[in-house]
Amino acid sequence: GKPQPLLISNLFDKNLMMETDTWVLPQLGVVGTLMACLAMKWFMTIMSLSLSMPTGVVAPTMIIGALLGRTYGFLIPDSIKDILLTNAAGEPGNEEEYGAFMARFAIIGAASFCAAVCRA
């Protein structure tokens, strides 16, 4: 596993999808790998927060939210993404813009899930 700050940084990285060979499990694919990470992080966070002295709620909930946001972004059909990323000249977005678009889902997911858990 990775330290939590590095994991959050990787989830917010717009180049994450360009380096899938380093983190995607071939038998699960991209979405399956994200869902497996989400399930494992969810379970481990529940276990750590139910200890007699639980600490550290913010970072784990941000990671879970970022994983949820990234997964949600992958569930959007490619045709919708192409429409949203088309510029004023009618040209489709490039791979970097697509990566930044997906990173925004991770950022929004992390912020909203953390705010919901902490009741902010």
C-alpha positions as a LaTeX table, in Angstrom:
\begin{tabular}{lrrr}
\hline
Residue & $x$ (\AA) & $y$ (\AA) & $z$ (\AA) \\
\hline
Gly1 & 0.00 & 0.00 & 0.00 \\
Lys2 & 0.86 & 3.64 & $-0.35$ \\
Pro3 & 0.88 & 6.30 & 2.35 \\
Gln4 & $-2.39$ & 8.23 & 2.41 \\
Pro5 & $-1.00$ & 11.60 & 1.20 \\
Leu6 & 0.62 & 9.88 & $-1.80$ \\
Leu7 & $-2.58$ & 7.97 & $-2.56$ \\
Ile8 & $-4.65$ & 11.17 & $-2.49$ \\
Ser9 & $-2.09$ & 12.87 & $-4.73$ \\
Asn10 & $-2.24$ & 9.99 & $-7.20$ \\
Leu11 & $-6.04$ & 10.01 & $-7.27$ \\
Phe12 & $-6.03$ & 13.75 & $-8.00$ \\
Asp13 & $-3.38$ & 13.37 & $-10.75$ \\
Lys14 & $-4.58$ & 14.11 & $-14.28$ \\
Asn15 & $-2.01$ & 11.67 & $-15.70$ \\
Leu16 & $-3.34$ & 8.68 & $-13.73$ \\
Met17 & $-5.10$ & 7.20 & $-16.76$ \\
Met18 & $-1.97$ & 7.45 & $-18.91$ \\
Glu19 & $-0.09$ & 5.11 & $-16.56$ \\
Thr20 & $-2.64$ & 2.33 & $-16.08$ \\
Asp21 & $-0.07$ & $-0.45$ & $-16.44$ \\
Thr22 & 1.37 & 0.44 & $-13.02$ \\
Trp23 & $-1.85$ & 0.19 & $-10.99$ \\
Val24 & $-4.62$ & $-1.62$ & $-12.91$ \\
Leu25 & $-5.16$ & $-5.33$ & $-12.25$ \\
Pro26 & $-5.51$ & $-6.90$ & $-15.74$ \\
Gln27 & $-8.21$ & $-9.35$ & $-14.68$ \\
Leu28 & $-10.38$ & $-6.57$ & $-13.19$ \\
Gly29 & $-9.83$ & $-3.66$ & $-15.57$ \\
Val30 & $-9.82$ & 0.00 & $-14.59$ \\
Val31 & $-13.28$ & 0.23 & $-13.00$ \\
Gly32 & $-12.91$ & $-3.15$ & $-11.29$ \\
Thr33 & $-9.56$ & $-2.13$ & $-9.81$ \\
Leu34 & $-11.05$ & 1.13 & $-8.52$ \\
Met35 & $-14.00$ & $-0.75$ & $-7.02$ \\
Ala36 & $-11.66$ & $-3.29$ & $-5.36$ \\
Cys37 & $-9.57$ & $-0.45$ & $-3.89$ \\
Leu38 & $-12.74$ & 1.26 & $-2.72$ \\
Ala39 & $-14.04$ & $-1.90$ & $-1.02$ \\
Met40 & $-10.71$ & $-2.55$ & 0.69 \\
Lys41 & $-10.30$ & 1.06 & 1.84 \\
Trp42 & $-13.91$ & 1.14 & 3.07 \\
Phe43 & $-13.42$ & $-2.04$ & 5.10 \\
Met44 & $-10.06$ & $-0.94$ & 6.55 \\
Thr45 & $-11.44$ & 2.49 & 7.48 \\
Ile46 & $-14.39$ & 0.92 & 9.29 \\
Met47 & $-12.03$ & $-1.40$ & 11.14 \\
Ser48 & $-9.68$ & 1.41 & 12.19 \\
Leu49 & $-12.47$ & 3.78 & 13.25 \\
Ser50 & $-14.16$ & 1.14 & 15.40 \\
Leu51 & $-11.07$ & 0.67 & 17.58 \\
Ser52 & $-11.21$ & 1.80 & 21.19 \\
Met53 & $-9.21$ & 4.97 & 20.29 \\
Pro54 & $-10.14$ & 5.84 & 16.69 \\
Thr55 & $-8.14$ & 8.61 & 15.07 \\
Gly56 & $-7.83$ & 10.05 & 11.61 \\
Val57 & $-11.21$ & 10.45 & 9.97 \\
Val58 & $-10.43$ & 13.10 & 7.35 \\
Ala59 & $-7.75$ & 11.43 & 5.19 \\
Pro60 & $-9.49$ & 8.04 & 4.88 \\
Thr61 & $-12.80$ & 9.67 & 4.00 \\
Met62 & $-11.10$ & 11.86 & 1.41 \\
Ile63 & $-9.55$ & 8.78 & $-0.19$ \\
Ile64 & $-12.88$ & 6.93 & $-0.21$ \\
Gly65 & $-14.57$ & 10.00 & $-1.73$ \\
Ala66 & $-11.86$ & 10.33 & $-4.38$ \\
Leu67 & $-12.25$ & 6.66 & $-5.30$ \\
Leu68 & $-16.03$ & 7.10 & $-5.50$ \\
Gly69 & $-15.61$ & 10.21 & $-7.66$ \\
Arg70 & $-13.17$ & 8.52 & $-10.05$ \\
Thr71 & $-15.44$ & 5.49 & $-10.34$ \\
Tyr72 & $-18.45$ & 7.72 & $-11.02$ \\
Gly73 & $-16.48$ & 9.52 & $-13.72$ \\
Phe74 & $-15.78$ & 6.21 & $-15.44$ \\
Leu75 & $-19.47$ & 5.33 & $-15.44$ \\
Ile76 & $-20.32$ & 8.38 & $-17.56$ \\
Pro77 & $-20.62$ & 7.31 & $-21.23$ \\
Asp78 & $-17.77$ & 8.37 & $-23.51$ \\
Ser79 & $-20.20$ & 10.18 & $-25.82$ \\
Ile80 & $-21.21$ & 12.51 & $-22.97$ \\
Lys81 & $-17.56$ & 13.11 & $-22.07$ \\
Asp82 & $-16.79$ & 13.96 & $-25.70$ \\
Ile83 & $-19.62$ & 16.50 & $-25.76$ \\
Leu84 & $-18.45$ & 18.09 & $-22.50$ \\
Leu85 & $-14.81$ & 18.28 & $-23.60$ \\
Thr86 & $-15.42$ & 19.67 & $-27.11$ \\
Asn87 & $-13.94$ & 23.17 & $-27.40$ \\
Ala88 & $-15.48$ & 26.21 & $-29.12$ \\
Ala89 & $-13.90$ & 25.28 & $-32.47$ \\
Gly90 & $-15.65$ & 21.90 & $-32.38$ \\
Glu91 & $-12.47$ & 19.91 & $-31.75$ \\
Pro92 & $-12.61$ & 17.05 & $-29.25$ \\
Gly93 & $-10.55$ & 17.26 & $-26.08$ \\
Asn94 & $-7.10$ & 15.69 & $-25.93$ \\
Glu95 & $-5.88$ & 13.06 & $-23.49$ \\
Glu96 & $-4.60$ & 15.64 & $-21.00$ \\
Glu97 & $-7.96$ & 17.43 & $-20.87$ \\
Tyr98 & $-9.68$ & 14.07 & $-20.41$ \\
Gly99 & $-7.34$ & 13.28 & $-17.51$ \\
Ala100 & $-8.02$ & 16.67 & $-15.91$ \\
Phe101 & $-11.76$ & 16.08 & $-16.33$ \\
Met102 & $-11.51$ & 12.75 & $-14.51$ \\
Ala103 & $-9.31$ & 14.26 & $-11.78$ \\
Arg104 & $-12.03$ & 16.82 & $-11.07$ \\
Phe105 & $-14.43$ & 14.00 & $-10.24$ \\
Ala106 & $-11.92$ & 12.71 & $-7.69$ \\
Ile107 & $-11.53$ & 16.17 & $-6.13$ \\
Ile108 & $-15.28$ & 16.78 & $-5.95$ \\
Gly109 & $-15.89$ & 13.26 & $-4.61$ \\
Ala110 & $-13.24$ & 13.66 & $-1.91$ \\
Ala111 & $-14.56$ & 17.03 & $-0.76$ \\
Ser112 & $-18.23$ & 16.05 & $-0.77$ \\
Phe113 & $-17.77$ & 12.66 & 0.94 \\
Cys114 & $-15.52$ & 14.16 & 3.62 \\
Ala115 & $-18.02$ & 16.97 & 4.23 \\
Ala116 & $-20.86$ & 14.46 & 4.49 \\
Val117 & $-19.02$ & 12.22 & 6.96 \\
Cys118 & $-17.83$ & 15.13 & 9.11 \\
Arg119 & $-21.24$ & 16.84 & 8.80 \\
Ala120 & $-19.66$ & 20.09 & 7.71 \\
\hline
\end{tabular}
